[in-house]
XYZ file of C-alpha atoms in Angstrom:
636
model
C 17.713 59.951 7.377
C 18.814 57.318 5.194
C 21.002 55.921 7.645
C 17.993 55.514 9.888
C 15.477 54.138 7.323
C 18.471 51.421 6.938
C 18.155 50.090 10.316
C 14.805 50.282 10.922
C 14.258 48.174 7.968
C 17.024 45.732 9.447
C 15.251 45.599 12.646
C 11.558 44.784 11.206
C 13.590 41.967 9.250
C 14.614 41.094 12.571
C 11.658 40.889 14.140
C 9.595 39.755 11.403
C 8.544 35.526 11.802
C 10.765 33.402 9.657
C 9.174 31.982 6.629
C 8.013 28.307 7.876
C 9.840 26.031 5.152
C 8.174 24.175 1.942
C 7.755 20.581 2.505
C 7.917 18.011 -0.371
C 7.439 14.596 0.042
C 8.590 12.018 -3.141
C 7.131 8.616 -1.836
C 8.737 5.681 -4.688
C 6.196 2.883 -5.144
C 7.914 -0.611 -4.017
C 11.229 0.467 -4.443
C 13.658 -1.869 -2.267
C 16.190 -0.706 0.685
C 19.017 -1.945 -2.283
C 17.539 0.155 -4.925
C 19.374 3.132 -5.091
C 22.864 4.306 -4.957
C 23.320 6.126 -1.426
C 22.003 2.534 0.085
C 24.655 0.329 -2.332
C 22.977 0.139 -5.569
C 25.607 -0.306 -8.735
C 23.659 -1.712 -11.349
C 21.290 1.575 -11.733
C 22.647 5.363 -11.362
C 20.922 7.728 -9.226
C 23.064 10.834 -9.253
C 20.530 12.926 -7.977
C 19.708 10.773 -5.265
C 23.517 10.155 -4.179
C 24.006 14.413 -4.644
C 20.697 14.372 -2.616
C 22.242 12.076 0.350
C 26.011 13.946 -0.025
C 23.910 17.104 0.934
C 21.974 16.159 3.468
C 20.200 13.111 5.747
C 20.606 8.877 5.441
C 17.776 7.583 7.328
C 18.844 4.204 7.824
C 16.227 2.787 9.912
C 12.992 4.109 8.208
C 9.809 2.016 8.533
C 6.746 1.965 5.713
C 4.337 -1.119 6.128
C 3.941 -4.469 4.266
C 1.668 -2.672 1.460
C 0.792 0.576 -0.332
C -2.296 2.028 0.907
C -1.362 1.562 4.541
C 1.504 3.147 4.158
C 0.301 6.436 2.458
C -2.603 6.087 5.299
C 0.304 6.359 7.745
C 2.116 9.469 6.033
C -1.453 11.233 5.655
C -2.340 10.437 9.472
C 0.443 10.497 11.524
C -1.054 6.622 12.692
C -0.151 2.966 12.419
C -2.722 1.677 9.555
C -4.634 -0.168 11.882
C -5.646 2.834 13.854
C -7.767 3.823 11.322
C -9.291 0.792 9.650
C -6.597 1.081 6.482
C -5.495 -2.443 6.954
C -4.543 -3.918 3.438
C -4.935 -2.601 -0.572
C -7.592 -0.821 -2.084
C -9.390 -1.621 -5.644
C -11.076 0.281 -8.329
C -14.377 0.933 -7.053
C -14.609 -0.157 -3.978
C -16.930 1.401 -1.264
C -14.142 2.073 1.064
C -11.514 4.730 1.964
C -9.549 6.585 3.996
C -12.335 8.201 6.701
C -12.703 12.069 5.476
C -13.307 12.589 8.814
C -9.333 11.722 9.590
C -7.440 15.105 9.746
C -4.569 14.922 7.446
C -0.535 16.188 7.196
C -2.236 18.169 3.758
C -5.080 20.104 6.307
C -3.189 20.033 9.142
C -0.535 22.567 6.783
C -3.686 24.135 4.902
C -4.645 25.955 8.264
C -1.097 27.419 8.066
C -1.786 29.009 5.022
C 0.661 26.563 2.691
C -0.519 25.697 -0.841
C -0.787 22.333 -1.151
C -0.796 20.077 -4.144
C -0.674 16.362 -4.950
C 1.145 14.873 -7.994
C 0.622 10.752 -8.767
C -0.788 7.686 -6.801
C -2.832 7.962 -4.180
C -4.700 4.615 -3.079
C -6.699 5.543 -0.213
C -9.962 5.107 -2.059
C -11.058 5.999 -5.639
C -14.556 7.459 -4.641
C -15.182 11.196 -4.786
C -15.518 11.444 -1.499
C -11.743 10.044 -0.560
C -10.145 11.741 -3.370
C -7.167 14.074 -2.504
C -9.540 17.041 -3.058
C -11.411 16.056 -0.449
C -8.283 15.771 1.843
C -6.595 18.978 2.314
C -5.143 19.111 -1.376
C -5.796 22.423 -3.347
C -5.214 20.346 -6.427
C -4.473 16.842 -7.776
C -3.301 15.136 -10.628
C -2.251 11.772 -10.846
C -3.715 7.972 -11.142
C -5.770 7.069 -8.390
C -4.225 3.988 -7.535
C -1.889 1.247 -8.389
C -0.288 1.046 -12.195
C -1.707 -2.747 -12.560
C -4.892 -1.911 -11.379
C -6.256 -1.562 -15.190
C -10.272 -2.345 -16.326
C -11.442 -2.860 -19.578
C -13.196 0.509 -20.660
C -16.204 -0.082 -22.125
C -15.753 2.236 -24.813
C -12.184 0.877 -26.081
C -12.371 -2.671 -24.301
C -9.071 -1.556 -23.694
C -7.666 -2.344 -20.541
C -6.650 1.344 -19.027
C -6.292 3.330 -16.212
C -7.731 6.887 -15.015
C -5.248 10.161 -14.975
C -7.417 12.693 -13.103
C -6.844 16.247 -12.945
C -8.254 17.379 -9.739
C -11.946 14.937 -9.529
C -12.327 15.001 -13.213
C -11.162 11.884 -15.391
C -8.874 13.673 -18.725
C -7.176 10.340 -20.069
C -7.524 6.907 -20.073
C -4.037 5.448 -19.960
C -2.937 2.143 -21.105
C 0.061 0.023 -20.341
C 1.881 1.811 -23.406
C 0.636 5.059 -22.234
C 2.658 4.683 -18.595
C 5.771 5.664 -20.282
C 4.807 8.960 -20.674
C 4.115 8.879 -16.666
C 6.860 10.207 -14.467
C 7.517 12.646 -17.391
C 3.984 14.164 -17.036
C 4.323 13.518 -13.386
C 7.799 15.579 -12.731
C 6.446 18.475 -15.199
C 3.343 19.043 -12.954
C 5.597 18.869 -9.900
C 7.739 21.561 -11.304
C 4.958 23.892 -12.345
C 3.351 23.822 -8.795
C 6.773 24.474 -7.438
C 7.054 27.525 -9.904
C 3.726 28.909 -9.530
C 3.835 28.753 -5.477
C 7.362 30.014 -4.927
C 5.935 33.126 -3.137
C 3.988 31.185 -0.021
C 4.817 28.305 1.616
C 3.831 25.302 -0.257
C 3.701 21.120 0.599
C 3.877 18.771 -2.433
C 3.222 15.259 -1.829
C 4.892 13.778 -5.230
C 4.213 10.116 -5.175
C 5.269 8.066 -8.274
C 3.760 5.203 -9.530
C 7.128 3.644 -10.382
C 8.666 1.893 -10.351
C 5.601 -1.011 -8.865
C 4.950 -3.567 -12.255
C 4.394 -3.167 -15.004
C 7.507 -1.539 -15.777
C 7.109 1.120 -18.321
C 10.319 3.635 -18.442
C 10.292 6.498 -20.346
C 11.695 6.182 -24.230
C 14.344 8.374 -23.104
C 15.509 5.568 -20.184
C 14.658 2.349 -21.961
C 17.451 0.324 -22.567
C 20.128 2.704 -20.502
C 20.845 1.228 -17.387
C 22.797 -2.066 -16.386
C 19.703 -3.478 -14.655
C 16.996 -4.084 -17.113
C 13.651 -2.069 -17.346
C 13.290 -2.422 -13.585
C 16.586 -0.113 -13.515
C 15.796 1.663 -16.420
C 12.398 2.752 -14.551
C 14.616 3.811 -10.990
C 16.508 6.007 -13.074
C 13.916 7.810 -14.945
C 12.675 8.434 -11.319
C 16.096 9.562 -10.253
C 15.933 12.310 -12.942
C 12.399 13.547 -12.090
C 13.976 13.758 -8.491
C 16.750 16.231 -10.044
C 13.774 18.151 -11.807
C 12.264 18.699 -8.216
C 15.619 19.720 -6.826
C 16.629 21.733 -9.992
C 13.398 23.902 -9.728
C 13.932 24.629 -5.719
C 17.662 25.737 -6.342
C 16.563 27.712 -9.810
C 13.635 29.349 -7.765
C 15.877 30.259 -4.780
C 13.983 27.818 -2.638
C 16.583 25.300 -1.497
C 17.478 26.561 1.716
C 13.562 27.123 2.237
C 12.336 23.364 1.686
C 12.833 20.399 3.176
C 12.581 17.499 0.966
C 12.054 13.669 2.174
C 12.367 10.849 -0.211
C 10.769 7.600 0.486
C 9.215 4.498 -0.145
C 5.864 2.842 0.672
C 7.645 -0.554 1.334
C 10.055 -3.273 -0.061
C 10.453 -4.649 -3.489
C 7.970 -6.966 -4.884
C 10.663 -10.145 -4.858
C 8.551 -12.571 -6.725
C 8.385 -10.311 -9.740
C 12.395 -11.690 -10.161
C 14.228 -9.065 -12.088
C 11.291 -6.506 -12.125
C 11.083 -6.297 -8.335
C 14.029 -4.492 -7.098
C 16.156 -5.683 -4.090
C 16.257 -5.779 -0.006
C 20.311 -5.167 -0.393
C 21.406 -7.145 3.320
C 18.045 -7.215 4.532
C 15.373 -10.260 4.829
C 12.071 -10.257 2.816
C 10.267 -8.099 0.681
C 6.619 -6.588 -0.088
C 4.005 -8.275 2.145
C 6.394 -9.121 4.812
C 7.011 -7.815 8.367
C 10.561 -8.937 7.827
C 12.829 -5.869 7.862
C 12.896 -6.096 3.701
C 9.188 -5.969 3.841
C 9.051 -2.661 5.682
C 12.256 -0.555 5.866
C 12.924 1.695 2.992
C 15.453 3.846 1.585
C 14.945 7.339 3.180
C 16.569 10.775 2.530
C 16.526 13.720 3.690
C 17.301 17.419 2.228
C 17.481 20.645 3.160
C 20.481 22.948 2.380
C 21.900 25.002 5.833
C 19.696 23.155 8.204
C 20.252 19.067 7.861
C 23.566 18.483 8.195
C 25.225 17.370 4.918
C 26.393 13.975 4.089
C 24.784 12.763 7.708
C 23.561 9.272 8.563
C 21.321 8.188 11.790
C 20.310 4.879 12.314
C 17.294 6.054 15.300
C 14.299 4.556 14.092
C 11.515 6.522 12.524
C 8.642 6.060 10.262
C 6.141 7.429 8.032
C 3.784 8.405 10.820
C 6.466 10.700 12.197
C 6.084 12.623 9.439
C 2.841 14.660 9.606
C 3.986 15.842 13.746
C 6.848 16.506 12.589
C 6.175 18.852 9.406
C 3.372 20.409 11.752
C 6.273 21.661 14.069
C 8.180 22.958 11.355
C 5.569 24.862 10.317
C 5.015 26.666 13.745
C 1.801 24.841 14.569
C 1.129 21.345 17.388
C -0.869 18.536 16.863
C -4.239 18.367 18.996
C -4.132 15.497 22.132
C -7.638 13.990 19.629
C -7.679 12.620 17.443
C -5.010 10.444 19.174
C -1.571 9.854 16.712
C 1.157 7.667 16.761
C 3.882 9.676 15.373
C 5.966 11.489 17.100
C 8.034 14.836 15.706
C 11.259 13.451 14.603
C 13.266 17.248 13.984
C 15.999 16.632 16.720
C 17.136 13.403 14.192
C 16.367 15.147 10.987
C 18.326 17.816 12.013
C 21.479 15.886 13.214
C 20.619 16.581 17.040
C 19.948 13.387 18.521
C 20.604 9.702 17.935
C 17.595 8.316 19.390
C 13.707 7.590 18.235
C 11.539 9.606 19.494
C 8.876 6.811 20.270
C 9.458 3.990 22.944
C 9.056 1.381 19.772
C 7.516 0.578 16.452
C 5.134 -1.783 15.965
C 4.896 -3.880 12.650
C 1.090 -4.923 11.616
C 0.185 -6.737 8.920
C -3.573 -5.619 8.561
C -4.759 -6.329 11.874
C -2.480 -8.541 13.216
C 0.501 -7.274 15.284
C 3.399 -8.999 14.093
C 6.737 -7.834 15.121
C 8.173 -5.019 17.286
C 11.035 -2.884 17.612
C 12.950 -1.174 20.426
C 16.593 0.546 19.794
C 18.836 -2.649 18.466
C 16.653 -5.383 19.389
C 13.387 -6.590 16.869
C 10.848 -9.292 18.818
C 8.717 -11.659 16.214
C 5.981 -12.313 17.533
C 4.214 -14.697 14.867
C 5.972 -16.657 11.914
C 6.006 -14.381 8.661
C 5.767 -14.361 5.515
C 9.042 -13.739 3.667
C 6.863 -11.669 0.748
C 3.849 -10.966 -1.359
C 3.044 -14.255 -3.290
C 5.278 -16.241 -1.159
C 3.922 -18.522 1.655
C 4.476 -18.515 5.438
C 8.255 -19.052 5.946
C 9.657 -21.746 7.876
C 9.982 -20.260 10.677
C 8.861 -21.735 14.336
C 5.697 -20.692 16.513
C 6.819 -18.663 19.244
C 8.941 -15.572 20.288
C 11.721 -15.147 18.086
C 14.670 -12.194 19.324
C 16.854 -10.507 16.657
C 19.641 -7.568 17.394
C 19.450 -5.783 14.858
C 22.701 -4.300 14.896
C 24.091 -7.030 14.919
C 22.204 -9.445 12.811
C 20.378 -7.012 9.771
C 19.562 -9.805 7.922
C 17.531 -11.173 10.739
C 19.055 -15.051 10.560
C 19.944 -15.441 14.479
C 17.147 -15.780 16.732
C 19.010 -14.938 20.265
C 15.798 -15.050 22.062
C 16.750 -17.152 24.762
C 19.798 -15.621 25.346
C 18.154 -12.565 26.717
C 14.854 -13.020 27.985
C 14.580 -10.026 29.884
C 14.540 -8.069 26.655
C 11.559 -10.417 25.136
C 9.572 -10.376 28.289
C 10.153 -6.266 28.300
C 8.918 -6.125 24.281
C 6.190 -8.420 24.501
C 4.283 -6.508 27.306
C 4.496 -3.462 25.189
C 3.298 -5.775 21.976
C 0.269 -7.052 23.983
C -0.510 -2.956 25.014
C -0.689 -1.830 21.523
C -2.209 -5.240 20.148
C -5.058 -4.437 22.429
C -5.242 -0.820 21.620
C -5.658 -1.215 18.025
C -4.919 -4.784 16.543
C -6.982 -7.793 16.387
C -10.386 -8.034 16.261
C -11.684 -6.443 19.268
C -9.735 -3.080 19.717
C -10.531 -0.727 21.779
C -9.500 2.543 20.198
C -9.898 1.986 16.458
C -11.545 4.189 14.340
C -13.800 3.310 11.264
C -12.444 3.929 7.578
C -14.736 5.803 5.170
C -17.619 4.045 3.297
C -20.144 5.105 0.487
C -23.031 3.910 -0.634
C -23.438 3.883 -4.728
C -19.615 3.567 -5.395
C -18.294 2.678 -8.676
C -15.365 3.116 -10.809
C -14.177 6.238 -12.296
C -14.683 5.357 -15.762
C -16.807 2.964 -17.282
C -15.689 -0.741 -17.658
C -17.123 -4.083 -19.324
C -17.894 -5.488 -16.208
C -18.951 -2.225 -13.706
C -22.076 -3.080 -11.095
C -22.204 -0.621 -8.327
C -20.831 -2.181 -5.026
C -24.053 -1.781 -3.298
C -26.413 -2.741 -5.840
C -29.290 -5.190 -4.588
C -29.463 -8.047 -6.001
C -32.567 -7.969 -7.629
C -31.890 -4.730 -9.310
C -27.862 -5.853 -10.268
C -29.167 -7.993 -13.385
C -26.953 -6.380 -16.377
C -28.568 -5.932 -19.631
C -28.056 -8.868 -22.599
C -23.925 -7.871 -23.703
C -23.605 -5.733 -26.487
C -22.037 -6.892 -29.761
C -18.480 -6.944 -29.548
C -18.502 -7.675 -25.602
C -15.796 -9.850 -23.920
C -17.791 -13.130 -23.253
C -16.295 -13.278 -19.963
C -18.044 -10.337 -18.375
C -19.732 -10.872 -14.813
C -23.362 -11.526 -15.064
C -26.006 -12.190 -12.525
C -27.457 -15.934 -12.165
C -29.575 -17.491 -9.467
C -27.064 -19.534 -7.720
C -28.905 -22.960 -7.720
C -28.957 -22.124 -11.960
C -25.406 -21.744 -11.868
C -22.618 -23.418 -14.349
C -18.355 -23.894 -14.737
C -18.129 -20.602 -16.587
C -20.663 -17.854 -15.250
C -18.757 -15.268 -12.900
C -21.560 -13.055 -10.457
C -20.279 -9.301 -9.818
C -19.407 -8.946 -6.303
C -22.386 -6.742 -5.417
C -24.563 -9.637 -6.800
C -22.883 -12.729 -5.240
C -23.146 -13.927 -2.026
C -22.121 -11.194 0.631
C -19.751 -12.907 3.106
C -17.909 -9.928 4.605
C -17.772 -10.298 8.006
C -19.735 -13.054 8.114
C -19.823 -16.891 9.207
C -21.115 -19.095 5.879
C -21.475 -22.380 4.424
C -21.234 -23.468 0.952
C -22.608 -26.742 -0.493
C -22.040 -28.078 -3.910
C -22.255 -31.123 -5.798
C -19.667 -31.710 -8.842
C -19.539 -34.266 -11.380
C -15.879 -34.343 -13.223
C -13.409 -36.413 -14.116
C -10.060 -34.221 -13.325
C -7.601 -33.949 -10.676
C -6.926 -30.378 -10.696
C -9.807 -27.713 -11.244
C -11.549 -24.654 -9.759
C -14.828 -25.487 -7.869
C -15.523 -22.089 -6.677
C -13.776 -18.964 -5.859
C -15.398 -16.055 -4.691
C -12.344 -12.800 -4.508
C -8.903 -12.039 -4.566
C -6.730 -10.584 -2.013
C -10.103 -11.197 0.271
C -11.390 -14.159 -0.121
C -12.434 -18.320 -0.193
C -12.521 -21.146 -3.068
C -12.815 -24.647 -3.137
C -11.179 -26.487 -5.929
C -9.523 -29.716 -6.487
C -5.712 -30.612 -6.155
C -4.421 -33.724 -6.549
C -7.756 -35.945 -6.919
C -8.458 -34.257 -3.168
C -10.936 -31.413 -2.842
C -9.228 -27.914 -0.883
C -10.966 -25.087 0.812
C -8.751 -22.028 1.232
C -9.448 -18.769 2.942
C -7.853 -15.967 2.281
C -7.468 -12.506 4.593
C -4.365 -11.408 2.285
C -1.804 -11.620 -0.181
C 0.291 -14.087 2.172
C -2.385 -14.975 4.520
C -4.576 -18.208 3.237
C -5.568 -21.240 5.338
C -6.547 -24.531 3.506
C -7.699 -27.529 4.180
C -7.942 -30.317 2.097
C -10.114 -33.755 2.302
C -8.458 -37.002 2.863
C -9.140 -39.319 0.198
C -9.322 -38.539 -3.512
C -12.604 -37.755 -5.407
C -13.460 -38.862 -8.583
C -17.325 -38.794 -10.786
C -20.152 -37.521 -8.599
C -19.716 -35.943 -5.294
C -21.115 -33.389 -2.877
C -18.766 -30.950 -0.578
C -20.139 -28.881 2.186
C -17.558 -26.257 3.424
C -17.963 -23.616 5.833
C -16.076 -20.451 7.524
C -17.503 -20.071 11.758
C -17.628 -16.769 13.358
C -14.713 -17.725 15.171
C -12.528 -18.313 11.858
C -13.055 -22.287 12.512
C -13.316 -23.623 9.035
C -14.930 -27.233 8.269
C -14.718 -29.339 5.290
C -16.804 -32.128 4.461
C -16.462 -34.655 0.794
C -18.901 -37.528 -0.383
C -19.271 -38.624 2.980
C -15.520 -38.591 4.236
C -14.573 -37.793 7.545
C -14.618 -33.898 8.099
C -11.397 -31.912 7.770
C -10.947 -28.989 10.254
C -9.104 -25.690 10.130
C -8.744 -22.325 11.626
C -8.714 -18.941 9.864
C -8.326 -15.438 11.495
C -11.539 -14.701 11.478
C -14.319 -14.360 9.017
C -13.457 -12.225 5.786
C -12.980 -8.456 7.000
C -14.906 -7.248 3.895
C -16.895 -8.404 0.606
C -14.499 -9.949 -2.008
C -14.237 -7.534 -4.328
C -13.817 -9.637 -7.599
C -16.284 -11.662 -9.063
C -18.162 -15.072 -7.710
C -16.422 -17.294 -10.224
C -17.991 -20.812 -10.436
C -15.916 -23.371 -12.296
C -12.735 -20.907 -12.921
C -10.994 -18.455 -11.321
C -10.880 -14.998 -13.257
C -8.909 -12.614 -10.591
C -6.253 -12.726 -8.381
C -6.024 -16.349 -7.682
C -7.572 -17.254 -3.802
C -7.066 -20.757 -3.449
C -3.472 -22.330 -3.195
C -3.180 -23.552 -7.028
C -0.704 -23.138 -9.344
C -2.839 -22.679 -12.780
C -6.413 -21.719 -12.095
C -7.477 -24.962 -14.122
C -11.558 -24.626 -15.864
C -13.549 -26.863 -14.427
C -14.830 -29.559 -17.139
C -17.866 -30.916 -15.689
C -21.163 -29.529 -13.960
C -22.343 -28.204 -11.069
C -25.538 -28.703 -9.377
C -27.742 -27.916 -6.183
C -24.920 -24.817 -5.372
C -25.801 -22.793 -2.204
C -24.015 -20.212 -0.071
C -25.958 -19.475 3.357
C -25.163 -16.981 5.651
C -26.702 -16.279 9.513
């Protein structure tokens, strides 16, 4: 009998469906294709990582995007950025998110019964109703957004930002505070590990580090070869380990699959605090391959092959198609995807992507594209965030990638069969989803009433009307610097209008007029935004106009005689993206943007000074010492 209750418990085992396998994702914030051991790092030590890549996948050509919350857009959709309106950064506060109605890789493994659970940055929209809650995520806890992205509370007047447990705010964190980060970070990865060992589980674990400021742990400070910036990689190294430690200790290794990533190149221009490309070209912001391809590992014990490397190319929106499968479940033909399930590579079975190519936006624009060895530029690009265009020439430009990583050969018009075959497929997906008029893009997520999480100095809701967006006199101790509302035509160097109050100019044509009396050469006129946005100021004597559709993207103009004393300026921005520029009388001075602005700045409408991210092309945002008079921003 016992011999019989033996193999009939052997043959329900049998029969019985396979557990589908954890998933864990551990997505590194601008950490650089050079940053880490497995990918020739020497100065930091990642022995986690380089146990991590002994034991299972290199993923040599893996593609992120220019910037942060496209990329996490991507991993949460299974589509390119553009696809679904996610085109550049979001900000504290801002109206607009990730769509709820997008499906993501968190629901798509809810419906197959898998705990789910988010740990660190998110950045696809701070509003309720784009929080990771609302997303497919049984729980979150982590900062909402970028590291630098601090506002002064307006309790502390401390600059800070949130830590949210679930939707609910539970600390405001400082700069100091961030050292205590990937510690509390790793500990709440561990714990949701430990607590769903007995059902399949997904944890997305995405670090703030090691983007600026840099703010390693006490324990790491001071202990690698590389400064903070290496300190900070190896402190994330370690909370890797914790994550692998607490699968192996829970008897979970050979049950997860673990992919470690990064949302895009190293910030270059932040010198010794942005990481490193290793042999590749560029960094954050640019389409060039150090822009967008990121160290990538994969790990799981008895299935990936161990100490494996495959060069096919593959991306973050291969992931959610491809965790789906392992899971047992398909992705519906609609909402239409771009990823493709990448398993066959992942699992050392095949060699070869499993799309025909991958496309390389910036925002909206289609920039580059890729097919096997061979990488077609299709616009001159920017070599990284806070660096201009580089000097490269209009027109088609080939690299073989295989041959020429570091993208320094153009071999274009040695094989033009190859550019003709990669810029037909360019122009198909440009028109699907790029530029201005696609025809199968969806619309990102707005709110009415949105605000920041906390309250700041400076906080007007987004949508407030201008009549109602007047802020009370500033209380005692308030920074004199806060945004207020002012009539324009009332207007002087010094008063800064909240972005809900100031002229709206999202998506719209407009024309600014001004009159400045001043003696200087150098000086802000006007700026109106950041990343997104115009200004007029004067360089050199001469008076500029600068658009600006991104962190690399800015057009300017600039009048062709000097100013000096009294003198008006009438500047405009056309449907079109023409831009016009007229000084005491001169002859005008033409340009040509993108486009209008795709949304409202989101900073303030500084007159006189520039109190943001800087929008115009000057060095030193210089106060304006003068006056203003008769200023006026009309729209259609």
């Amino acid at each position: 009998m016992k011999t019989i209750l033996v193999l009939l418990a052997a043959l329900w085992a049998a029969a019985a469906p396979a557990r589908p396998p954890n998933v864990v994702v551990i997505f590194i914030d601008d950490l650089g294709y050079g940053d880490i051991g497995p990918f020739g790092a020497t100065k930091q030590r990642t022995p986690h990582l380089d146990r991590m890549a002994k034991e299972g996948i290199k993923l040599t050509s893996f593609y992120a995007t220019p910037v942060c919350s496209v990329s996490r857009a991507q991993m949460m959709t299974g589509c390119y950025g553009a696809r679904v309106s996610v085109p550049g950064v979001y900000f504290p506060g801002q109206s607009v998110g990730l769509n709820p109605s997008e499906v993501t890789v968190a629901e798509r493994l809810k419906e197959k019964g898998y705990a789910t659970q988010m740990v660190g940055k998110w950045h696809l929209g701070d509003q309720p109703e784009f929080l990771p809650t609302r997303q497919g995520f049984d729980h979150y806890f982590g900062i909402p957004y970028s590291n630098d992205m601090l506002k002064k509370s307006a309790e502390t007047k401390t600059p800070v930002v949130p830590l949210l447990r679930d939707e609910k705010v539970v600390e405001l964190m400082d700069g100091e505070g961030q050292r205590r980060m990937v510690e509390l970070y790793a500990k709440e990865a561990v714990d949701f590990i430990t607590r769903s060992k007995d059902r399949p589980f997904y944890l997305y674990f995405a670090h703030n580090a090691v983007h600026t400021p840099i703010w390693p742990g006490a324990a790491f400070a001071g202990k690698s070869q590389n400064g903070r910036f290496g300190d900070w990689v190896e402190e994330m190294d370690w909370s890797v380990g914790q994550v692998l430690d607490a699968l192996r200790s829970q008897g979970l290794d050979k049950d997860t699959i673990v992919v470690f990533t990064s949302d895009n190149g190293p910030w270059l221009t932040k010198g010794a605090d942005g990481g490193s490309a290793g042999p590749l070209r560029g960094g954050k912001g640019s389409t060039w391959e150090g822009g967008v391809r990121v160290p990538t590992l994969a790990w799981w014990p008895g299935r990936i092959p161990a100490g494996a490397v495959n060069d096919a190319v593959a991306a973050t929106i291969d992931l959610l198609p491809t965790f789906v499968a392992l899971a047992g479940g398909a992705v519906p033909a609609t909402p239409v995807i771009d990823g493709r399930d990448i398993t066959p590579i992942l699992l050392g079975q095949s060699k070869e992507s499993a799309r025909e190519a991958h496309y390389y936006f910036s925002g909206y624009e289609l920039q580059a594209v890729r097919q096997g060895r061979w990488k077609l530029a299709l616009v001159p690009q920017p070599e990284g965030m806070g660096k201009q265009a580089a000097k490269t020439a209009n027109g088609l430009r080939l690299y073989d990638l295989d041959a020429d990583i570091g993208e320094q050969a153009d071999v274009a018009a040695r094989h033009p069969e190859v550019v003709a075959k990669l810029k037909a497929l360019a122009e198909k997906t440009a028109a699907e989803i790029g530029g201005k008029t696609p025809a199968a893009r969806r619309p990102a997520g707005e709110v009415k009433g949105a605000r920041t999480l906390y309250p700041t100095v400076d906080y007007v809701p987004n949508d407030a009307k201008k009549d109602d967006a007047r802020q009370p006199a500033a209380k005692k101790g308030a920074p004199k610097a806060a945004a207020k509302s002012v009539a324009l035509a009332q207007a002087k160097p010094g008063d800064a209008i909240p972005s809900a109050a100031a002229p709206q100019v999202g998506q719209k044509a407009f024309t600014l007029a001004v009159t400045v009396d001043t003696t200087q050469r150098d000086a802000v006129l006007l700026a109106q935004g950041g990343l997104i946005g115009h200004a007029l100021y004067l360089k050199g004597g001469r008076v500029a106009f600068a658009v600006r559709h991104g962190a690399d993207e800015v057009v300017e103009i600039v009048s062709p005689a000097e100013v000096k004393g009294s003198f008006a300026v009438t500047a405009g921005l056309a449907a079109d993206g023409a831009m016009k520029l007229v000084v005491a009388g001169q002859d005008a001075v033409t340009g040509k943007a993108k486009g209008t602005l795709p949304r409202q700045p989101a900073e303030d409408f500084c007159v006189g000074h520039d109190n943001g991210k800087p929008v115009g092309l000057y060095g030193e945002p210089k106060p304006l010492q003068g006056a203003v008079a008769g200023l006026a921003v009309t729209t259609p």
